Amino acid sequence: QVQLQQWGAGLLKPSETLSLTCAVYGGSFSGWYWTWIRQSPGKGLEWIGEINHRGSTNYNPSLKSRVAISVDTSKNQFSLNLTSVTAADTADYYCARMSPSCGSASCYSGDYWGQGTLVAVSS
Amino acid sequence: DIQMTQSPSSLSASVGDRVTFTCRASQSMSKYLNWYQQKPGKAPKLLIYAASSLQSGVPSRFSGSGSETDFTLTITSLQPEDFATYYCQQGYSRPYTFGQGTKLEIK
């Protein structure tokens, strides 16, 4: 059974850097895109970006200048850094496993998710 | 970016009812459409992938259909645990995008 467990600071001040980490337990770490998604009342669900086990990344252009996703294959973990946060970055942040292709069991879909981390940005 | 539009934004129904949600894409995207269910305080749960394939472990009362720009999610014989918010997500091109959700409430 695959489980994703995430953690990180929940309260930030404007201009600080958001840092979250997600650990993957069970299943294979390779063959998937490890993804960050956030959810806010104003913008709904927003795909932030993804990384595979080789370190290949894709980012949402709307956040690309501030986002970095990294991976530590020795620990089966991946991390999100978002710089220069503002109140607009206040959201629930989720890590998820997403399929990199369309096959018999998935299709660019998120089948396992972390529990979510509420990140609030306030002075 | 592909814009995903869901309708209605909310829906009231009773246990045992059949309900249908709609998701429309701003451009043609073959079958690369997924549906999720989300309950308050929880992460989204994958129900349907590739427009019509049922995720393992999801009850068969959930079904999906559609292609290109128009997709539907149907729940037959609503159960109490089905009252939640439902989202569509396109996997056709990055950045992946989600619809704004349809909230299913108890009548």
PDB file of C-alpha atoms in Angstrom:
ATOM      1  CA  GLN A   1       0.000   0.000   0.000  1.00  0.00           C
ATOM      2  CA  VAL A   2       1.390   3.371  -1.007  1.00  0.00           C
ATOM      3  CA  GLN A   3       1.325   6.187   1.526  1.00  0.00           C
ATOM      4  CA  LEU A   4       2.474   9.780   1.195  1.00  0.00           C
ATOM      5  CA  GLN A   5       3.282  11.736   4.340  1.00  0.00           C
ATOM      6  CA  GLN A   6       4.068  15.431   4.102  1.00  0.00           C
ATOM      7  CA  TRP A   7       5.342  18.050   6.483  1.00  0.00           C
ATOM      8  CA  GLY A   8       6.609  21.618   6.618  1.00  0.00           C
ATOM      9  CA  ALA A   9       6.087  25.042   8.149  1.00  0.00           C
ATOM     10  CA  GLY A  10       2.483  26.179   8.245  1.00  0.00           C
ATOM     11  CA  LEU A  11       2.855  29.888   8.981  1.00  0.00           C
ATOM     12  CA  LEU A  12       5.054  32.204   6.955  1.00  0.00           C
ATOM     13  CA  LYS A  13       5.600  35.918   6.635  1.00  0.00           C
ATOM     14  CA  PRO A  14       5.510  37.670   3.261  1.00  0.00           C
ATOM     15  CA  SER A  15       8.760  37.295   1.275  1.00  0.00           C
ATOM     16  CA  GLU A  16       9.762  34.106   3.108  1.00  0.00           C
ATOM     17  CA  THR A  17      10.289  30.737   1.441  1.00  0.00           C
ATOM     18  CA  LEU A  18       7.746  27.951   1.695  1.00  0.00           C
ATOM     19  CA  SER A  19       9.351  24.537   2.180  1.00  0.00           C
ATOM     20  CA  LEU A  20       7.471  21.249   2.247  1.00  0.00           C
ATOM     21  CA  THR A  21       8.664  17.656   2.067  1.00  0.00           C
ATOM     22  CA  CYS A  22       6.759  14.502   1.140  1.00  0.00           C
ATOM     23  CA  ALA A  23       7.901  10.996   2.006  1.00  0.00           C
ATOM     24  CA  VAL A  24       6.716   8.017  -0.011  1.00  0.00           C
ATOM     25  CA  TYR A  25       6.172   4.672   1.677  1.00  0.00           C
ATOM     26  CA  GLY A  26       5.465   1.509  -0.283  1.00  0.00           C
ATOM     27  CA  GLY A  27       5.417   0.936  -4.011  1.00  0.00           C
ATOM     28  CA  SER A  28       8.085   1.896  -6.476  1.00  0.00           C
ATOM     29  CA  PHE A  29       9.585   5.364  -6.393  1.00  0.00           C
ATOM     30  CA  SER A  30      10.534   5.211 -10.049  1.00  0.00           C
ATOM     31  CA  GLY A  31       8.051   5.309 -12.876  1.00  0.00           C
ATOM     32  CA  TRP A  32       5.880   8.089 -11.474  1.00  0.00           C
ATOM     33  CA  TYR A  33       5.735  11.830 -11.377  1.00  0.00           C
ATOM     34  CA  TRP A  34       5.818  13.135  -7.812  1.00  0.00           C
ATOM     35  CA  THR A  35       3.643  16.182  -7.769  1.00  0.00           C
ATOM     36  CA  TRP A  36       2.688  19.217  -5.708  1.00  0.00           C
ATOM     37  CA  ILE A  37      -0.834  20.629  -5.937  1.00  0.00           C
ATOM     38  CA  ARG A  38      -2.357  23.408  -3.916  1.00  0.00           C
ATOM     39  CA  GLN A  39      -5.921  24.417  -3.142  1.00  0.00           C
ATOM     40  CA  SER A  40      -7.214  27.802  -2.124  1.00  0.00           C
ATOM     41  CA  PRO A  41     -10.754  29.183  -1.926  1.00  0.00           C
ATOM     42  CA  GLY A  42      -9.942  31.755  -4.567  1.00  0.00           C
ATOM     43  CA  LYS A  43      -8.134  29.664  -7.167  1.00  0.00           C
ATOM     44  CA  GLY A  44      -9.370  26.153  -6.472  1.00  0.00           C
ATOM     45  CA  LEU A  45      -7.026  23.258  -7.217  1.00  0.00           C
ATOM     46  CA  GLU A  46      -3.793  24.314  -8.890  1.00  0.00           C
ATOM     47  CA  TRP A  47      -1.073  22.021 -10.214  1.00  0.00           C
ATOM     48  CA  ILE A  48       2.288  23.429  -9.084  1.00  0.00           C
ATOM     49  CA  GLY A  49       4.739  21.019 -10.658  1.00  0.00           C
ATOM     50  CA  GLU A  50       6.276  17.572 -10.655  1.00  0.00           C
ATOM     51  CA  ILE A  51       9.504  15.614 -10.550  1.00  0.00           C
ATOM     52  CA  ASN A  52      10.475  12.053 -11.405  1.00  0.00           C
ATOM     53  CA  HIS A  53      13.090   9.852  -9.782  1.00  0.00           C
ATOM     54  CA  ARG A  54      15.719  11.045 -12.248  1.00  0.00           C
ATOM     55  CA  GLY A  55      15.139  14.642 -11.197  1.00  0.00           C
ATOM     56  CA  SER A  56      13.360  15.735 -14.347  1.00  0.00           C
ATOM     57  CA  THR A  57      10.914  18.526 -13.512  1.00  0.00           C
ATOM     58  CA  ASN A  58       7.930  20.302 -14.992  1.00  0.00           C
ATOM     59  CA  TYR A  59       6.488  23.455 -13.472  1.00  0.00           C
ATOM     60  CA  ASN A  60       3.367  25.529 -13.853  1.00  0.00           C
ATOM     61  CA  PRO A  61       4.447  28.606 -15.862  1.00  0.00           C
ATOM     62  CA  SER A  62       2.446  30.800 -13.492  1.00  0.00           C
ATOM     63  CA  LEU A  63       4.796  29.842 -10.639  1.00  0.00           C
ATOM     64  CA  LYS A  64       7.927  28.772 -12.484  1.00  0.00           C
ATOM     65  CA  SER A  65      10.054  31.756 -11.474  1.00  0.00           C
ATOM     66  CA  ARG A  66       9.540  30.995  -7.753  1.00  0.00           C
ATOM     67  CA  VAL A  67       9.271  27.190  -7.614  1.00  0.00           C
ATOM     68  CA  ALA A  68      11.832  24.454  -7.191  1.00  0.00           C
ATOM     69  CA  ILE A  69      11.012  20.784  -6.692  1.00  0.00           C
ATOM     70  CA  SER A  70      13.783  18.413  -5.683  1.00  0.00           C
ATOM     71  CA  VAL A  71      14.058  14.703  -5.012  1.00  0.00           C
ATOM     72  CA  ASP A  72      16.070  12.526  -2.634  1.00  0.00           C
ATOM     73  CA  THR A  73      15.875   8.988  -3.971  1.00  0.00           C
ATOM     74  CA  SER A  74      17.892   7.602  -1.040  1.00  0.00           C
ATOM     75  CA  LYS A  75      15.006   8.515   1.249  1.00  0.00           C
ATOM     76  CA  ASN A  76      12.116   8.259  -1.241  1.00  0.00           C
ATOM     77  CA  GLN A  77      11.295  11.892  -0.575  1.00  0.00           C
ATOM     78  CA  PHE A  78      10.635  14.955  -2.663  1.00  0.00           C
ATOM     79  CA  SER A  79      10.406  18.587  -1.660  1.00  0.00           C
ATOM     80  CA  LEU A  80       8.820  21.863  -2.691  1.00  0.00           C
ATOM     81  CA  ASN A  81      10.382  25.273  -2.297  1.00  0.00           C
ATOM     82  CA  LEU A  82       8.358  28.371  -3.171  1.00  0.00           C
ATOM     83  CA  THR A  83      10.182  31.663  -2.739  1.00  0.00           C
ATOM     84  CA  SER A  84       8.938  35.178  -2.022  1.00  0.00           C
ATOM     85  CA  VAL A  85       5.538  34.101  -0.760  1.00  0.00           C
ATOM     86  CA  THR A  86       2.624  36.492  -0.454  1.00  0.00           C
ATOM     87  CA  ALA A  87      -0.877  36.180   0.946  1.00  0.00           C
ATOM     88  CA  ALA A  88      -1.926  34.802  -2.451  1.00  0.00           C
ATOM     89  CA  ASP A  89       0.129  31.673  -1.693  1.00  0.00           C
ATOM     90  CA  THR A  90      -2.024  30.844   1.321  1.00  0.00           C
ATOM     91  CA  ALA A  91      -3.508  27.438   0.563  1.00  0.00           C
ATOM     92  CA  ASP A  92      -3.692  23.766   1.403  1.00  0.00           C
ATOM     93  CA  TYR A  93      -0.684  22.105  -0.218  1.00  0.00           C
ATOM     94  CA  TYR A  94      -0.819  18.457  -1.265  1.00  0.00           C
ATOM     95  CA  CYS A  95       1.775  16.051  -2.538  1.00  0.00           C
ATOM     96  CA  ALA A  96       0.558  13.347  -4.885  1.00  0.00           C
ATOM     97  CA  ARG A  97       1.699  10.499  -7.085  1.00  0.00           C
ATOM     98  CA  MET A  98       0.721  11.056 -10.683  1.00  0.00           C
ATOM     99  CA  SER A  99       1.056   8.717 -13.595  1.00  0.00           C
ATOM    100  CA  PRO A 100       3.374   9.869 -16.387  1.00  0.00           C
ATOM    101  CA  SER A 101       1.368   8.239 -19.138  1.00  0.00           C
ATOM    102  CA  CYS A 102      -2.013   6.811 -20.042  1.00  0.00           C
ATOM    103  CA  GLY A 103      -2.237   3.066 -19.527  1.00  0.00           C
ATOM    104  CA  SER A 104      -4.379   0.320 -18.121  1.00  0.00           C
ATOM    105  CA  ALA A 105      -4.400   1.580 -14.549  1.00  0.00           C
ATOM    106  CA  SER A 106      -3.982   5.339 -14.725  1.00  0.00           C
ATOM    107  CA  CYS A 107      -3.907   8.262 -17.095  1.00  0.00           C
ATOM    108  CA  TYR A 108      -2.029  11.369 -15.987  1.00  0.00           C
ATOM    109  CA  SER A 109      -4.024  11.018 -12.779  1.00  0.00           C
ATOM    110  CA  GLY A 110      -3.241  11.355  -9.086  1.00  0.00           C
ATOM    111  CA  ASP A 111      -3.957   8.060  -7.363  1.00  0.00           C
ATOM    112  CA  TYR A 112      -2.225   8.629  -4.014  1.00  0.00           C
ATOM    113  CA  TRP A 113      -2.161  11.888  -2.094  1.00  0.00           C
ATOM    114  CA  GLY A 114      -0.612  13.213   1.067  1.00  0.00           C
ATOM    115  CA  GLN A 115      -2.740  14.439   3.928  1.00  0.00           C
ATOM    116  CA  GLY A 116      -2.285  18.087   3.036  1.00  0.00           C
ATOM    117  CA  THR A 117      -0.571  20.973   4.798  1.00  0.00           C
ATOM    118  CA  LEU A 118      -2.270  24.295   5.398  1.00  0.00           C
ATOM    119  CA  VAL A 119       0.190  27.083   4.704  1.00  0.00           C
ATOM    120  CA  ALA A 120      -0.821  30.575   5.761  1.00  0.00           C
ATOM    121  CA  VAL A 121       1.110  33.702   4.781  1.00  0.00           C
ATOM    122  CA  SER A 122       0.545  36.643   7.066  1.00  0.00           C
ATOM    123  CA  SER A 123       2.551  39.518   8.450  1.00  0.00           C
TER     124      SER A 123
ATOM    125  CA  ASP B   1      -3.698  26.491 -20.432  1.00  0.00           C
ATOM    126  CA  ILE B   2      -6.774  24.330 -20.906  1.00  0.00           C
ATOM    127  CA  GLN B   3      -9.726  25.756 -18.988  1.00  0.00           C
ATOM    128  CA  MET B   4     -12.062  23.276 -17.337  1.00  0.00           C
ATOM    129  CA  THR B   5     -15.622  24.346 -16.603  1.00  0.00           C
ATOM    130  CA  GLN B   6     -17.888  22.253 -14.393  1.00  0.00           C
ATOM    131  CA  SER B   7     -21.634  22.505 -14.086  1.00  0.00           C
ATOM    132  CA  PRO B   8     -23.591  22.888 -12.016  1.00  0.00           C
ATOM    133  CA  SER B   9     -21.540  24.489  -9.245  1.00  0.00           C
ATOM    134  CA  SER B  10     -23.816  22.832  -6.690  1.00  0.00           C
ATOM    135  CA  LEU B  11     -26.509  20.204  -6.730  1.00  0.00           C
ATOM    136  CA  SER B  12     -29.021  18.994  -4.154  1.00  0.00           C
ATOM    137  CA  ALA B  13     -30.141  15.383  -4.277  1.00  0.00           C
ATOM    138  CA  SER B  14     -31.522  12.612  -2.088  1.00  0.00           C
ATOM    139  CA  VAL B  15     -30.193   9.202  -1.146  1.00  0.00           C
ATOM    140  CA  GLY B  16     -31.072   6.793  -3.941  1.00  0.00           C
ATOM    141  CA  ASP B  17     -31.123   9.463  -6.669  1.00  0.00           C
ATOM    142  CA  ARG B  18     -29.147   9.355  -9.891  1.00  0.00           C
ATOM    143  CA  VAL B  19     -27.043  12.458 -10.544  1.00  0.00           C
ATOM    144  CA  THR B  20     -24.900  13.640 -13.420  1.00  0.00           C
ATOM    145  CA  PHE B  21     -22.125  16.236 -13.388  1.00  0.00           C
ATOM    146  CA  THR B  22     -20.669  17.889 -16.450  1.00  0.00           C
ATOM    147  CA  CYS B  23     -17.138  19.026 -17.245  1.00  0.00           C
ATOM    148  CA  ARG B  24     -16.285  20.969 -20.394  1.00  0.00           C
ATOM    149  CA  ALA B  25     -12.789  21.628 -21.693  1.00  0.00           C
ATOM    150  CA  SER B  26     -11.729  24.740 -23.588  1.00  0.00           C
ATOM    151  CA  GLN B  27     -10.087  22.584 -26.237  1.00  0.00           C
ATOM    152  CA  SER B  28     -10.272  19.050 -27.512  1.00  0.00           C
ATOM    153  CA  MET B  29      -8.369  16.619 -25.316  1.00  0.00           C
ATOM    154  CA  SER B  30      -9.306  13.120 -26.398  1.00  0.00           C
ATOM    155  CA  LYS B  31     -10.006  11.012 -23.276  1.00  0.00           C
ATOM    156  CA  TYR B  32      -7.495  12.567 -20.892  1.00  0.00           C
ATOM    157  CA  LEU B  33      -9.982  13.492 -18.210  1.00  0.00           C
ATOM    158  CA  ASN B  34     -10.027  12.377 -14.583  1.00  0.00           C
ATOM    159  CA  TRP B  35     -12.635  12.762 -11.839  1.00  0.00           C
ATOM    160  CA  TYR B  36     -11.997  13.179  -8.125  1.00  0.00           C
ATOM    161  CA  GLN B  37     -14.141  13.255  -5.012  1.00  0.00           C
ATOM    162  CA  GLN B  38     -13.166  15.468  -2.100  1.00  0.00           C
ATOM    163  CA  LYS B  39     -14.632  15.580   1.377  1.00  0.00           C
ATOM    164  CA  PRO B  40     -13.999  18.437   3.835  1.00  0.00           C
ATOM    165  CA  GLY B  41     -10.522  18.352   5.332  1.00  0.00           C
ATOM    166  CA  LYS B  42      -9.390  15.513   3.096  1.00  0.00           C
ATOM    167  CA  ALA B  43      -7.310  15.162  -0.041  1.00  0.00           C
ATOM    168  CA  PRO B  44      -9.044  14.508  -3.348  1.00  0.00           C
ATOM    169  CA  LYS B  45      -9.693  10.852  -4.136  1.00  0.00           C
ATOM    170  CA  LEU B  46      -9.410   9.524  -7.688  1.00  0.00           C
ATOM    171  CA  LEU B  47     -12.662   8.009  -8.951  1.00  0.00           C
ATOM    172  CA  ILE B  48     -12.384   7.836 -12.734  1.00  0.00           C
ATOM    173  CA  TYR B  49      -9.369   8.087 -15.046  1.00  0.00           C
ATOM    174  CA  ALA B  50      -9.176   8.331 -18.828  1.00  0.00           C
ATOM    175  CA  ALA B  51     -12.774   9.582 -18.918  1.00  0.00           C
ATOM    176  CA  SER B  52     -14.453   6.251 -18.252  1.00  0.00           C
ATOM    177  CA  SER B  53     -12.147   3.858 -16.386  1.00  0.00           C
ATOM    178  CA  LEU B  54     -13.105   3.106 -12.805  1.00  0.00           C
ATOM    179  CA  GLN B  55     -10.257   3.428 -10.309  1.00  0.00           C
ATOM    180  CA  SER B  56      -9.603   0.262  -8.320  1.00  0.00           C
ATOM    181  CA  GLY B  57     -11.764   0.066  -5.205  1.00  0.00           C
ATOM    182  CA  VAL B  58     -14.313   2.665  -6.346  1.00  0.00           C
ATOM    183  CA  PRO B  59     -17.937   1.459  -6.279  1.00  0.00           C
ATOM    184  CA  SER B  60     -19.520   0.634  -9.599  1.00  0.00           C
ATOM    185  CA  ARG B  61     -22.301   3.187  -9.059  1.00  0.00           C
ATOM    186  CA  PHE B  62     -19.756   5.738 -10.294  1.00  0.00           C
ATOM    187  CA  SER B  63     -19.268   5.975 -14.050  1.00  0.00           C
ATOM    188  CA  GLY B  64     -17.738   8.421 -16.495  1.00  0.00           C
ATOM    189  CA  SER B  65     -18.198   9.121 -20.171  1.00  0.00           C
ATOM    190  CA  GLY B  66     -17.287  11.592 -22.849  1.00  0.00           C
ATOM    191  CA  SER B  67     -14.398  12.597 -25.058  1.00  0.00           C
ATOM    192  CA  GLU B  68     -12.771  15.620 -26.666  1.00  0.00           C
ATOM    193  CA  THR B  69     -14.420  18.568 -24.876  1.00  0.00           C
ATOM    194  CA  ASP B  70     -17.483  17.206 -23.068  1.00  0.00           C
ATOM    195  CA  PHE B  71     -17.401  14.775 -20.179  1.00  0.00           C
ATOM    196  CA  THR B  72     -19.864  13.529 -17.572  1.00  0.00           C
ATOM    197  CA  LEU B  73     -19.672  11.793 -14.216  1.00  0.00           C
ATOM    198  CA  THR B  74     -22.752   9.846 -13.157  1.00  0.00           C
ATOM    199  CA  ILE B  75     -23.581   8.410  -9.781  1.00  0.00           C
ATOM    200  CA  THR B  76     -26.468   5.971  -9.709  1.00  0.00           C
ATOM    201  CA  SER B  77     -28.303   5.316  -6.454  1.00  0.00           C
ATOM    202  CA  LEU B  78     -26.651   7.953  -4.269  1.00  0.00           C
ATOM    203  CA  GLN B  79     -25.342   6.780  -0.918  1.00  0.00           C
ATOM    204  CA  PRO B  80     -24.878   8.990   2.179  1.00  0.00           C
ATOM    205  CA  GLU B  81     -21.090   8.859   1.794  1.00  0.00           C
ATOM    206  CA  ASP B  82     -21.304  10.296  -1.741  1.00  0.00           C
ATOM    207  CA  PHE B  83     -22.170  13.808  -0.592  1.00  0.00           C
ATOM    208  CA  ALA B  84     -18.959  15.683  -1.322  1.00  0.00           C
ATOM    209  CA  THR B  85     -17.381  17.964  -3.914  1.00  0.00           C
ATOM    210  CA  TYR B  86     -16.396  16.547  -7.299  1.00  0.00           C
ATOM    211  CA  TYR B  87     -13.602  17.853  -9.522  1.00  0.00           C
ATOM    212  CA  CYS B  88     -12.502  17.103 -13.039  1.00  0.00           C
ATOM    213  CA  GLN B  89      -8.846  17.341 -14.085  1.00  0.00           C
ATOM    214  CA  GLN B  90      -7.340  17.312 -17.552  1.00  0.00           C
ATOM    215  CA  GLY B  91      -4.198  15.284 -18.187  1.00  0.00           C
ATOM    216  CA  TYR B  92      -3.865  16.241 -21.842  1.00  0.00           C
ATOM    217  CA  SER B  93      -1.272  18.973 -21.483  1.00  0.00           C
ATOM    218  CA  ARG B  94       0.740  20.656 -18.795  1.00  0.00           C
ATOM    219  CA  PRO B  95       0.002  22.618 -16.754  1.00  0.00           C
ATOM    220  CA  TYR B  96      -2.653  20.134 -15.673  1.00  0.00           C
ATOM    221  CA  THR B  97      -5.780  22.017 -14.697  1.00  0.00           C
ATOM    222  CA  PHE B  98      -8.870  21.317 -12.625  1.00  0.00           C
ATOM    223  CA  GLY B  99     -12.462  22.383 -12.814  1.00  0.00           C
ATOM    224  CA  GLN B 100     -13.851  24.581 -10.064  1.00  0.00           C
ATOM    225  CA  GLY B 101     -15.879  21.719  -8.603  1.00  0.00           C
ATOM    226  CA  THR B 102     -19.480  20.649  -8.146  1.00  0.00           C
ATOM    227  CA  LYS B 103     -20.700  20.418  -4.560  1.00  0.00           C
ATOM    228  CA  LEU B 104     -23.229  17.637  -4.038  1.00  0.00           C
ATOM    229  CA  GLU B 105     -25.491  18.340  -1.074  1.00  0.00           C
ATOM    230  CA  ILE B 106     -28.228  16.419   0.637  1.00  0.00           C
ATOM    231  CA  LYS B 107     -31.728  17.606  -0.219  1.00  0.00           C
TER     232      LYS B 107
END
